[in-house]
mmCIF file of C-alpha atoms and ligand atoms in Angstrom:
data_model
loop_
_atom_site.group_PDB
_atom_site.id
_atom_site.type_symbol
_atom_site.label_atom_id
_atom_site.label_comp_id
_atom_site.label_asym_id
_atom_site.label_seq_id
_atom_site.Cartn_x
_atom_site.Cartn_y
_atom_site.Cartn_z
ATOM 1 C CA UNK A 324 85.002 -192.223 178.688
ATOM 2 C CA UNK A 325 84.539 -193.769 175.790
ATOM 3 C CA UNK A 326 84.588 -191.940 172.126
ATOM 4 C CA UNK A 327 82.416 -191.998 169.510
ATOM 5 C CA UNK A 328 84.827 -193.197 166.934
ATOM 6 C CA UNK A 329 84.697 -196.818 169.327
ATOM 7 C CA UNK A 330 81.570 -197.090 169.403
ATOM 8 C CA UNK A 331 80.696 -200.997 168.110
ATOM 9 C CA UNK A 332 84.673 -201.063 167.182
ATOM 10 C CA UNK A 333 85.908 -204.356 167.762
ATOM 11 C CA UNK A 334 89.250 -202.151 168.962
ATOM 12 C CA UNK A 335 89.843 -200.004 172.262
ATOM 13 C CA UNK A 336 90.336 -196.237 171.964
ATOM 14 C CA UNK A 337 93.969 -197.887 171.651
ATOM 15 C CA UNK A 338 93.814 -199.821 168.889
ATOM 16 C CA UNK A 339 93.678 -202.923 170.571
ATOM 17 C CA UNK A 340 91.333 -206.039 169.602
ATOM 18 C CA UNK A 341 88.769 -206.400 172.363
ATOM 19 C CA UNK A 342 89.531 -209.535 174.066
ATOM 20 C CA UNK A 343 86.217 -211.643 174.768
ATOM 21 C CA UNK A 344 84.780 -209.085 171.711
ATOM 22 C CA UNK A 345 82.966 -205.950 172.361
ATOM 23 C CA UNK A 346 80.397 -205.770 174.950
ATOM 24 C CA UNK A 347 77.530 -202.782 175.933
ATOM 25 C CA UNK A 348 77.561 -200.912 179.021
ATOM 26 C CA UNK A 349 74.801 -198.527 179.348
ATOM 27 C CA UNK A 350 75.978 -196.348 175.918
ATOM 28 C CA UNK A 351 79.762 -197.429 176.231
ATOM 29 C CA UNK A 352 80.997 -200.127 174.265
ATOM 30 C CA UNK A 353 83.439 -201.888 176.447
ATOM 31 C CA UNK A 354 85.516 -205.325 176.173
ATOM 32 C CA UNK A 355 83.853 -208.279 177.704
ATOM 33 C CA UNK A 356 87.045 -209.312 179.414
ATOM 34 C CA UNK A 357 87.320 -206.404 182.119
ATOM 35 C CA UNK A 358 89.263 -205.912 185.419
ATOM 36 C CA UNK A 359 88.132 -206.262 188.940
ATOM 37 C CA UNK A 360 90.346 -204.051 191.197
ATOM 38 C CA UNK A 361 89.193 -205.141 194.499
ATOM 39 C CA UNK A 362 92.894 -207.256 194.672
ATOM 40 C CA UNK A 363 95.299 -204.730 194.075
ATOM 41 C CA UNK A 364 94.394 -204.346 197.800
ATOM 42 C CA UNK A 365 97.183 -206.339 198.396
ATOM 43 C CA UNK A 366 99.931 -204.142 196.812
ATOM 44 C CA UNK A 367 99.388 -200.998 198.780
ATOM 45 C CA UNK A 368 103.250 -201.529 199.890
ATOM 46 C CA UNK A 369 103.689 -201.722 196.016
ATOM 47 C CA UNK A 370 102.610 -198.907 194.055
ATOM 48 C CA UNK A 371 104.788 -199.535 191.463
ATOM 49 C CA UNK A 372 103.306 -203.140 191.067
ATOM 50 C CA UNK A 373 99.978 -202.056 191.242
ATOM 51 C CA UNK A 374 100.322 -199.248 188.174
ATOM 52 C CA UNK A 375 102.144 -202.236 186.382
ATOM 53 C CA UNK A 376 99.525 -204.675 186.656
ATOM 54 C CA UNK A 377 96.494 -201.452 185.318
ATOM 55 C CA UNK A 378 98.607 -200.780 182.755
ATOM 56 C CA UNK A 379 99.301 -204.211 181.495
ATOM 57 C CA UNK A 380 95.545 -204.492 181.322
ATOM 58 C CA UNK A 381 95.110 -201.765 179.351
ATOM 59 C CA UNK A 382 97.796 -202.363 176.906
ATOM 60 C CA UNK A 383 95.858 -205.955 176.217
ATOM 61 C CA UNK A 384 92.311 -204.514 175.760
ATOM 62 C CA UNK A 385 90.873 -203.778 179.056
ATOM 63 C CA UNK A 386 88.732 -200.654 179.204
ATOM 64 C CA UNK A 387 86.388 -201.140 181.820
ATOM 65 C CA UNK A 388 87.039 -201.865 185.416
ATOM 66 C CA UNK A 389 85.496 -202.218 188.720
ATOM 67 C CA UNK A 390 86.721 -200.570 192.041
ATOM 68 C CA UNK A 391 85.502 -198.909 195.268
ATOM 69 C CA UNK A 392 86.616 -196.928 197.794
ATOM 70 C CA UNK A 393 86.426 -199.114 200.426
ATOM 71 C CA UNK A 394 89.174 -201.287 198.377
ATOM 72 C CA UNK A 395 92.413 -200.145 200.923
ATOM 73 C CA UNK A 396 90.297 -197.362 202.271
ATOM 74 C CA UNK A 397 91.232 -195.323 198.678
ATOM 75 C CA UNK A 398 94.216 -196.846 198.147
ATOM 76 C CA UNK A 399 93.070 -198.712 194.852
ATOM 77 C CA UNK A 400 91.331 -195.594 193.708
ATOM 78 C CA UNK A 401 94.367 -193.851 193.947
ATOM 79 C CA UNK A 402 96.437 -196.427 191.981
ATOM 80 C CA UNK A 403 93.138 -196.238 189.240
ATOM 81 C CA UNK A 404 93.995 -192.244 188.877
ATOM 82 C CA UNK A 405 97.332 -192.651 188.592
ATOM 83 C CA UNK A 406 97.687 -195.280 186.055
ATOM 84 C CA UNK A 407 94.828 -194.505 183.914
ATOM 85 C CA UNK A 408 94.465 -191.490 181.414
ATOM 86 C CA UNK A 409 91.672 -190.053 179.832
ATOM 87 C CA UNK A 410 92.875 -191.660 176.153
ATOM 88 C CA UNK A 411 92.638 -195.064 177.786
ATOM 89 C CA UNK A 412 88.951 -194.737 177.244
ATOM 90 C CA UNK A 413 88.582 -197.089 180.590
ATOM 91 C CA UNK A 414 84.984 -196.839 181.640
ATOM 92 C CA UNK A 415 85.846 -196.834 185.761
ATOM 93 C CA UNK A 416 82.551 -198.721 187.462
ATOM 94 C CA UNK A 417 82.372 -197.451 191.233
ATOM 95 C CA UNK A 418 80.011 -198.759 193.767
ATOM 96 C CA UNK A 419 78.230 -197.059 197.172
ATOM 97 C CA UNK A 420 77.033 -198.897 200.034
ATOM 98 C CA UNK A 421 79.546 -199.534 202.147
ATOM 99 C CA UNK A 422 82.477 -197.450 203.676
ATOM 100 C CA UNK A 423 86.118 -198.421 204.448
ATOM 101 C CA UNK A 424 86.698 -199.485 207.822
ATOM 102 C CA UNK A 425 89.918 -199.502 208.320
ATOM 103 C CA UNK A 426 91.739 -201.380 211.220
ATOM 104 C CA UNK A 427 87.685 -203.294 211.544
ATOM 105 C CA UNK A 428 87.485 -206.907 211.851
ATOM 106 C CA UNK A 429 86.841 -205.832 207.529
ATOM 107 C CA UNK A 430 87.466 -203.632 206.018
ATOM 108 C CA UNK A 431 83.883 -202.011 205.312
ATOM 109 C CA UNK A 432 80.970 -200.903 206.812
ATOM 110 C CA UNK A 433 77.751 -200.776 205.876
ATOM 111 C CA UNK A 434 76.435 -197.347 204.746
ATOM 112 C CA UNK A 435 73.265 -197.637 203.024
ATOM 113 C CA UNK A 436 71.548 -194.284 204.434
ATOM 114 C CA UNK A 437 70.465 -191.467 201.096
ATOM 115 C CA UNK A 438 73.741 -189.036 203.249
ATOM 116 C CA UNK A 439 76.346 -191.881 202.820
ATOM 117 C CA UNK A 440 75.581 -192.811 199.401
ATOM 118 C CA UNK A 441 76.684 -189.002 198.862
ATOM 119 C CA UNK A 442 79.647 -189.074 200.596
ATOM 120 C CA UNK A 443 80.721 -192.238 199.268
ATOM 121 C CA UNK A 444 80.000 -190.520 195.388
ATOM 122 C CA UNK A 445 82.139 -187.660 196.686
ATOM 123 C CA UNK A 446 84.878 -189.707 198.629
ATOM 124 C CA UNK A 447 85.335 -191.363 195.153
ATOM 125 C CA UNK A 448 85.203 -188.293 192.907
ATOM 126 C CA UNK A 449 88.027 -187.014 195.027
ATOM 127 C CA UNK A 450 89.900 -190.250 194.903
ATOM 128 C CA UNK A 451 89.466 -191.428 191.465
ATOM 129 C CA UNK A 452 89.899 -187.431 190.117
ATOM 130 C CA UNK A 453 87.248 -187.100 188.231
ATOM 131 C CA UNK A 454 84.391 -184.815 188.212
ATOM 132 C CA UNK A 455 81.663 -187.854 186.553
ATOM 133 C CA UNK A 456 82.315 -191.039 187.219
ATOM 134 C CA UNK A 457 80.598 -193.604 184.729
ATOM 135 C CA UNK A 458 78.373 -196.034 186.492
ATOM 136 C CA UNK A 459 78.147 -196.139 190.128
ATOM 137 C CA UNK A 460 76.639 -199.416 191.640
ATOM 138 C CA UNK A 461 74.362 -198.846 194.682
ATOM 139 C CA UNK A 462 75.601 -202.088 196.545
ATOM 140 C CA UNK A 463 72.791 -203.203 198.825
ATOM 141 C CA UNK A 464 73.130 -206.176 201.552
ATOM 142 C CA UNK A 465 70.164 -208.039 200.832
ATOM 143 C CA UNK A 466 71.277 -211.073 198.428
ATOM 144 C CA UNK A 467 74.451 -213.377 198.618
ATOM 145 C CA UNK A 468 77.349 -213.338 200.734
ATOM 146 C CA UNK A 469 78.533 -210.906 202.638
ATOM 147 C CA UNK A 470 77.184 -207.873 205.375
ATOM 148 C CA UNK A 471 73.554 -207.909 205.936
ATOM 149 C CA UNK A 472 71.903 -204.815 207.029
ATOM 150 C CA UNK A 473 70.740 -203.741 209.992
ATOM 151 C CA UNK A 474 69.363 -200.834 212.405
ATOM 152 C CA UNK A 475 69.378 -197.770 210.570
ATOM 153 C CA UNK A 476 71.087 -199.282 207.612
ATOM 154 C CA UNK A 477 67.625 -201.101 207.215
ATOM 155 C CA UNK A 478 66.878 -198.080 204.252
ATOM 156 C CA UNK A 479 64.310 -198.876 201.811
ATOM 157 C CA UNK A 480 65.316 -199.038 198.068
ATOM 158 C CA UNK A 481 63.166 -196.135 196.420
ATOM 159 C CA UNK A 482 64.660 -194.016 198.885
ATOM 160 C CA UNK A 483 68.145 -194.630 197.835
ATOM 161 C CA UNK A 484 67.119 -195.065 194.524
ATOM 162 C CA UNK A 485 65.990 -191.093 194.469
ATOM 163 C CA UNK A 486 69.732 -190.265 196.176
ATOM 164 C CA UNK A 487 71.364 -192.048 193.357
ATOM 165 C CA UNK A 488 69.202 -191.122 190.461
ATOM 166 C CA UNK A 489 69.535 -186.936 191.733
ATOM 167 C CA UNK A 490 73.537 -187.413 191.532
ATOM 168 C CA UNK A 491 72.828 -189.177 188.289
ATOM 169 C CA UNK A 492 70.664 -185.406 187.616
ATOM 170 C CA UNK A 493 73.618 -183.386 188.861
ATOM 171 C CA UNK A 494 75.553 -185.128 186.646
ATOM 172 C CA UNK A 495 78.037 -186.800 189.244
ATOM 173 C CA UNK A 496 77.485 -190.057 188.127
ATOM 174 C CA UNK A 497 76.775 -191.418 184.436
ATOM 175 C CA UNK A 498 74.291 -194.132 185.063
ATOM 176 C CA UNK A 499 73.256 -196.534 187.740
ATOM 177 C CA UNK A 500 73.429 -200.051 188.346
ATOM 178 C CA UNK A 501 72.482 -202.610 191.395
ATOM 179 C CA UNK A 502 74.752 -204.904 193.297
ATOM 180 C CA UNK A 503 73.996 -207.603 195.840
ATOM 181 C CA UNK A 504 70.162 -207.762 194.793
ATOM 182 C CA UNK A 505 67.314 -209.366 194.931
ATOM 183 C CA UNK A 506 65.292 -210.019 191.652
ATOM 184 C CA UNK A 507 62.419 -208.198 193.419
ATOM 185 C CA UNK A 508 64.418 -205.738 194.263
ATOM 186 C CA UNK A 509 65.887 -205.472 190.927
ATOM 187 C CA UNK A 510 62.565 -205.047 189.079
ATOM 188 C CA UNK A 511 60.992 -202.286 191.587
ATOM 189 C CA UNK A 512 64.579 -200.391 190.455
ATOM 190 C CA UNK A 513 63.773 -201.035 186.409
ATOM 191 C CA UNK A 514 61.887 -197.645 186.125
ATOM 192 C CA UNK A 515 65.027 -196.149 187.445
ATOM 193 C CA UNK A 516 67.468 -196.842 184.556
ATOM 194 C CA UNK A 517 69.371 -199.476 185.841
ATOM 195 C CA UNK A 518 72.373 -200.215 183.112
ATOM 196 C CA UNK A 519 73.811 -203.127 185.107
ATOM 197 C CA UNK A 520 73.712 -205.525 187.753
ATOM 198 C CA UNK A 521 76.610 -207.018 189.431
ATOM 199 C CA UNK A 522 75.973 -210.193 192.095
ATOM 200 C CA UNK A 523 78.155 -213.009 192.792
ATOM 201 C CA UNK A 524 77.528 -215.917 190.084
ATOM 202 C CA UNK A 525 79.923 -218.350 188.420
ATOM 203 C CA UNK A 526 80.153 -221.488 187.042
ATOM 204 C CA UNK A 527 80.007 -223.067 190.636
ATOM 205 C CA UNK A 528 77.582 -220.323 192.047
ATOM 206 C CA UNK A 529 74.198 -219.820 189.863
ATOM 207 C CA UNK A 530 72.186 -219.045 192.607
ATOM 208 C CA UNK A 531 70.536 -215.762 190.690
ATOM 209 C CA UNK A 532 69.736 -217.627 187.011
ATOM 210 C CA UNK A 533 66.423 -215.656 186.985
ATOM 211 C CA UNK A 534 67.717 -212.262 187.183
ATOM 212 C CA UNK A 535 70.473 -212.765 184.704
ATOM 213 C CA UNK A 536 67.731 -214.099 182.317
ATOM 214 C CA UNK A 537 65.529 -210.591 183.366
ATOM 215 C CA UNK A 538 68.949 -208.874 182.309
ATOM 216 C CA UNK A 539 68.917 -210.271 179.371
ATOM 217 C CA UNK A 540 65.483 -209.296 178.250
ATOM 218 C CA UNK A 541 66.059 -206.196 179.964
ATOM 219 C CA UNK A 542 69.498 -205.329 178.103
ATOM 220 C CA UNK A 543 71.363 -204.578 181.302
ATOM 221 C CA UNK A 544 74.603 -205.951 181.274
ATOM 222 C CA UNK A 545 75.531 -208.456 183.584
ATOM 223 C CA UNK A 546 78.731 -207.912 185.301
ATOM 224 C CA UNK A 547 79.709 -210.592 188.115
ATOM 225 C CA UNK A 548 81.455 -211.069 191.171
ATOM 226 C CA UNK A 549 83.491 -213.537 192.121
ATOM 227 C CA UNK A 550 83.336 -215.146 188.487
ATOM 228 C CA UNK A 551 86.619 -217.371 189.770
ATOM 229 C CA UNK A 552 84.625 -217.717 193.269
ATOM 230 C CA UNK A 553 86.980 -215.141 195.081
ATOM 231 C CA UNK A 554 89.858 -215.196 197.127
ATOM 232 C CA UNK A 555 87.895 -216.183 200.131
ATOM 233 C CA UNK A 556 88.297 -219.156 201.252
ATOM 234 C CA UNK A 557 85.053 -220.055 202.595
ATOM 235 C CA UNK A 558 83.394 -219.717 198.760
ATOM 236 C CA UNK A 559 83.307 -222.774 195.986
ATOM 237 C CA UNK A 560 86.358 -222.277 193.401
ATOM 238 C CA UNK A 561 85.628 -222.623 189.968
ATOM 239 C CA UNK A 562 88.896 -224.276 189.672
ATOM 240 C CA UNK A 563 88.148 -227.101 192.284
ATOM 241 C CA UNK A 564 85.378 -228.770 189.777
ATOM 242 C CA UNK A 565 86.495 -231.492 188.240
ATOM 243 C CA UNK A 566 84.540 -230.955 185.040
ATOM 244 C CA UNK A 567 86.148 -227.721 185.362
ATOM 245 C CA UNK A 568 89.854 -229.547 185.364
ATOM 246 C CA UNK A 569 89.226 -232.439 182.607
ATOM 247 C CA UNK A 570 87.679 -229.123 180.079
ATOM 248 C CA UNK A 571 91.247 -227.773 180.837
ATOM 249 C CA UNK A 572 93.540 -230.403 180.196
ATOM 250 C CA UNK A 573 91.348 -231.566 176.984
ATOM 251 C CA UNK A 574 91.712 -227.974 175.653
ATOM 252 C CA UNK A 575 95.174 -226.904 177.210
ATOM 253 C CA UNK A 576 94.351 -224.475 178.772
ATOM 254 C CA UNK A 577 93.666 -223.631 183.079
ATOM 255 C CA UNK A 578 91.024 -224.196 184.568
ATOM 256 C CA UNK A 579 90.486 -220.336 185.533
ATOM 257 C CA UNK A 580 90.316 -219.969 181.603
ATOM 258 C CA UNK A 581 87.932 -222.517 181.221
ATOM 259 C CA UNK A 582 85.614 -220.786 183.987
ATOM 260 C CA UNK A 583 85.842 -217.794 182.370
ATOM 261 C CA UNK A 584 84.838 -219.105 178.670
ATOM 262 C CA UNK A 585 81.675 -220.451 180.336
ATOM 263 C CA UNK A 586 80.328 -217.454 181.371
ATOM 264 C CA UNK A 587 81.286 -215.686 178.369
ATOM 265 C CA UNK A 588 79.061 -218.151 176.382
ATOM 266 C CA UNK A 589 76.587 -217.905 179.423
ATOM 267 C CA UNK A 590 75.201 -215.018 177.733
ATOM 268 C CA UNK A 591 75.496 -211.799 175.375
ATOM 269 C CA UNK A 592 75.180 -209.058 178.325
ATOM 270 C CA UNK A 593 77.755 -210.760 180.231
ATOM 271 C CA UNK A 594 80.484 -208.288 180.982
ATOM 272 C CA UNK A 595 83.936 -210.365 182.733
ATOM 273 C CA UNK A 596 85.613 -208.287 185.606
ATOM 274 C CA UNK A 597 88.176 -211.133 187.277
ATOM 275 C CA UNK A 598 90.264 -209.960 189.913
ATOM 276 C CA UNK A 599 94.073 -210.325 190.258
ATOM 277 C CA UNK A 600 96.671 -208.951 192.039
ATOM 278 C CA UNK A 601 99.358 -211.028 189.635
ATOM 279 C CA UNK A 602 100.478 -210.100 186.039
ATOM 280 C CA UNK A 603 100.550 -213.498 184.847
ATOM 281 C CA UNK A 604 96.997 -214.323 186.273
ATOM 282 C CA UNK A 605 95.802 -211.272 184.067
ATOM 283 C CA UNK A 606 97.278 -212.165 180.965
ATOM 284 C CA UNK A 607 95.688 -215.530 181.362
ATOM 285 C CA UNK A 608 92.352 -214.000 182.086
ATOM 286 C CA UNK A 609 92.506 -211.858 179.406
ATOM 287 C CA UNK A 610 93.299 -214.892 176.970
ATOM 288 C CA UNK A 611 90.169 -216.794 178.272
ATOM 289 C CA UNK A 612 88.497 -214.839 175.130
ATOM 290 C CA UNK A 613 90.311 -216.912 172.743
ATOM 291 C CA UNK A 614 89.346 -220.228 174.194
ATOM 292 C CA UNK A 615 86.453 -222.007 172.384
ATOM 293 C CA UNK A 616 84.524 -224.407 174.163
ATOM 294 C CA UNK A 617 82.800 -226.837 171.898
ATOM 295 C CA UNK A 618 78.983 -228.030 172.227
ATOM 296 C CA UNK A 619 80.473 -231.712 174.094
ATOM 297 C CA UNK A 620 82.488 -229.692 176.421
ATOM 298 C CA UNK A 621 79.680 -226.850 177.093
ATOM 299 C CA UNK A 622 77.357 -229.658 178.182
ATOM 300 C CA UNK A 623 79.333 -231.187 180.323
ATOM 301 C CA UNK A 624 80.309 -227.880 182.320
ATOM 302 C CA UNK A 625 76.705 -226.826 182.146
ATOM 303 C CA UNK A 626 75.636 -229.589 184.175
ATOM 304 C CA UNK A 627 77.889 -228.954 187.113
ATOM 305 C CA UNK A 628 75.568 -228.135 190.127
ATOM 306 C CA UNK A 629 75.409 -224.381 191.556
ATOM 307 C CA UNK A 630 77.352 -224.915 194.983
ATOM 308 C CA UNK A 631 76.877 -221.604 196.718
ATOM 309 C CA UNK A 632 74.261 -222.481 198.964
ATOM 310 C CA UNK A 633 75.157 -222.057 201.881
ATOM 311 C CA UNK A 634 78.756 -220.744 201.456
ATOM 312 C CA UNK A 635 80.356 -217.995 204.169
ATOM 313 C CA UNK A 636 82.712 -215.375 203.946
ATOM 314 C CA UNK A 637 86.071 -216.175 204.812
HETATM 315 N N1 NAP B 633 79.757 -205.709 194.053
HETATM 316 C C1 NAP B 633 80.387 -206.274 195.050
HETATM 317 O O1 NAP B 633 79.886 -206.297 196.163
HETATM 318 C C2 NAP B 633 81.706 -206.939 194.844
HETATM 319 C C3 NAP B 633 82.160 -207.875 195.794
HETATM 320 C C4 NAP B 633 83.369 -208.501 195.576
HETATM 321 C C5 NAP B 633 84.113 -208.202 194.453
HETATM 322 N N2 NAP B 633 83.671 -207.291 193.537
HETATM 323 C C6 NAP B 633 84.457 -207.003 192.309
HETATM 324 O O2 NAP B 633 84.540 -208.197 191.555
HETATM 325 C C7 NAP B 633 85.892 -208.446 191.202
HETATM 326 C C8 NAP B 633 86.142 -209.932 191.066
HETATM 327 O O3 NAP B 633 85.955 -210.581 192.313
HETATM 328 P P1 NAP B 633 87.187 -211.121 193.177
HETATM 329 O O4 NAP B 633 88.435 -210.471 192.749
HETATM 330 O O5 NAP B 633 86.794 -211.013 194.598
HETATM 331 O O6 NAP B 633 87.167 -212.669 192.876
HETATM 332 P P2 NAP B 633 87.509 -213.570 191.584
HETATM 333 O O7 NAP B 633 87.779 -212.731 190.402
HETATM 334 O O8 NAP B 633 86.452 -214.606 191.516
HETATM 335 O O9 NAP B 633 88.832 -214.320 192.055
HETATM 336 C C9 NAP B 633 89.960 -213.655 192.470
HETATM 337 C C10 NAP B 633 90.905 -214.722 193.010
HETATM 338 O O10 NAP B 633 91.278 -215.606 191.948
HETATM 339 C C11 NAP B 633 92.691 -215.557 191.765
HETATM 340 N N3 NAP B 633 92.938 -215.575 190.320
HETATM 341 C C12 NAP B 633 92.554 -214.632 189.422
HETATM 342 N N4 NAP B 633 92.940 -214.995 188.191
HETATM 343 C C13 NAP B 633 93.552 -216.193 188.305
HETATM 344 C C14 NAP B 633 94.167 -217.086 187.380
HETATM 345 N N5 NAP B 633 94.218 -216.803 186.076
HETATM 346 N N6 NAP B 633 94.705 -218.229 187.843
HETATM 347 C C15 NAP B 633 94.663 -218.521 189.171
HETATM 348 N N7 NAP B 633 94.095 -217.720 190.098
HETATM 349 C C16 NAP B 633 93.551 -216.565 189.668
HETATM 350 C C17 NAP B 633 93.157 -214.286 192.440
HETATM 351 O O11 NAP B 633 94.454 -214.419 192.943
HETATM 352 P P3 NAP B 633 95.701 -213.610 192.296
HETATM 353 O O12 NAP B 633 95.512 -212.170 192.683
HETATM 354 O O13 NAP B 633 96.885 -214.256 192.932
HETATM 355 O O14 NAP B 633 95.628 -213.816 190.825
HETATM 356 C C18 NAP B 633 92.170 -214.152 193.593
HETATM 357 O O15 NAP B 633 92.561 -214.981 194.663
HETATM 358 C C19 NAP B 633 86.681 -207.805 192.352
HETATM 359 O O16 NAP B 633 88.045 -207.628 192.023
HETATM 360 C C20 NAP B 633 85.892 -206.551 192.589
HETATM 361 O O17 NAP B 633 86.279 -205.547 191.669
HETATM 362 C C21 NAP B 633 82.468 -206.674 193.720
#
């Protein structure tokens, strides 16, 4: 949780300078440049890498990070509640919506129904160690890639939006946000309190331009998904663009940098959460707040066509 004493402070609880500046998430104020978790996946045989790579982030300014606990079936919870203390003033972002499936053909289910979103608040609870946890996105399956739902995981959205907002009540969770939506979707949720959305956009994938613009005027922070285009290989990299590569050599810097300047420019509610499993990836993401693009460079990266369409998992 965040204090009050860091409240607008262009410092962490630690004393650190915010890298990409300081950013608002529902009441916390939070560094733009945050963590994704979803790849320490791949270090469940190294726990001791894993705790390296959290606290590394931490030391350089991160204080708000995305998980689940479908990420290694709790696994990357578990690393989150080991390496993080309560001083850190991390603001941990959970999602519902899906379950681990271990051993599946991946690993998570769907589990959209009002009963699973409880268990899923309560598997994390138990895994992260907390008794609130922050914000908890209710991931649905109805907008870009990924599961789609179907049978009785067909559940219509006020009815899990009056599951989520009575654990918000009890005081389980701290505020709500949306993932995987549709801009219909996400303006029946508005009278909800919705504090943030999170959908897969980048530089290569600006499929959902409306509903960061609603986010904007709406003040909910903007927090996306694959902002590098993932590890998957069946999505557009960010790196691959060739705009992307000449901005990088011109300003000396890599092309993952460059890709994540853009969207911090892209706008103010823009919150970064880049995954990586790799310590010198991180640092590199977290110095993507000190690279300036200039108004030549901008243009020509802002004309670089959305290529998601159409893009599969894997
Ligand atoms: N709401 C949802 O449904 C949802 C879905 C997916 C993900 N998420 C969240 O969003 C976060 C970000 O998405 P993501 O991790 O899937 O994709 P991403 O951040 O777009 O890209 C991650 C990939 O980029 C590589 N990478 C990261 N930094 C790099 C750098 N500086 N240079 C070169 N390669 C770099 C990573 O490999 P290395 O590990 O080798 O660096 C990994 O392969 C996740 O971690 C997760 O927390 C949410």
């Amino acid at each position: 949780m965040t204090s009050p004493d860091s409240l607008f402070s262009g410092t962490t609880v630690l004393g650190v300078p915010r890298p990409g500046g300081p950013g608002l998430l529902e009441r916390h104020t939070v560094s733009r440049i945050g963590y994704g978790a979803m790849q320490l996946e791949r270090l469940h045989g190294d726990r001791a890498a894993a705790l390296t790579v959290l606290r590394r982030a931490v030391q350089l300014g991160v204080d708000h990070v995305d998980t689940a606990q479908f990420y290694g079936d709790g696994v990357v919870n578990g690393f989150l509640r080991e390496a993080l203390h309560p001083d850190d003033g991390v603001v941990v972002v959970s999602k519902v919506g899906a379950d681990p499936n271990p051993g599946g053909p991946i690993p998570m289910r769907p589990a959209q129904r009002p009963d699973e979103l409880r268990a899923s608040v309560e598997d994390n609870l138990r895994s992260l160690g907390v008794e609130q946890i922050p914000v908890v996105n209710l991931r649905r399956l109805d907008a870009g890639p990924g599961l789609r739902a179907e049978g009785d995981q067909v559940v219509d959205l006020d009815d899990q939006l009056a599951a989520m907002t009575a654990m918000r009540d009890e005081g389980l969770i701290g505020a709500l946000g949306l993932s995987s939506v549709t801009l219909a979707g996400l303006r029946r949720a508005l009278p909800a309190g919705i504090v943030c959305v999170q959908n897969a956009y980048s530089l290569v994938a600006r499929d959902d331009e409306d509903m960061l613009d609603l986010c904007v005027t709406e003040e909910i922070a903007w927090v996306p998904f694959f902002p590098l285009g993932s590890a998957f290989p069946g999505m557009p990299k960010v790196t691959a663009e060739p705009a992307v590569q000449g901005a990088a050599r011109a300003l000396g810097c890599s092309p993952s940098q460059v890709g994540l300047a853009w969207l911090l420019r892209r706008a103010p509610n823009l919150l970064l959460i880049p995954g990586t499993a790799d310590l010198d990836h991180l640092e590199a993401n977290i110095a993507a707040g000190a690279v300036a693009l200039d108004d030549a460079t901008l243009a020509s990266l802002d004309i670089v066509p959305s290529r998601s369409a159409g893009a599969t998992l894997g």
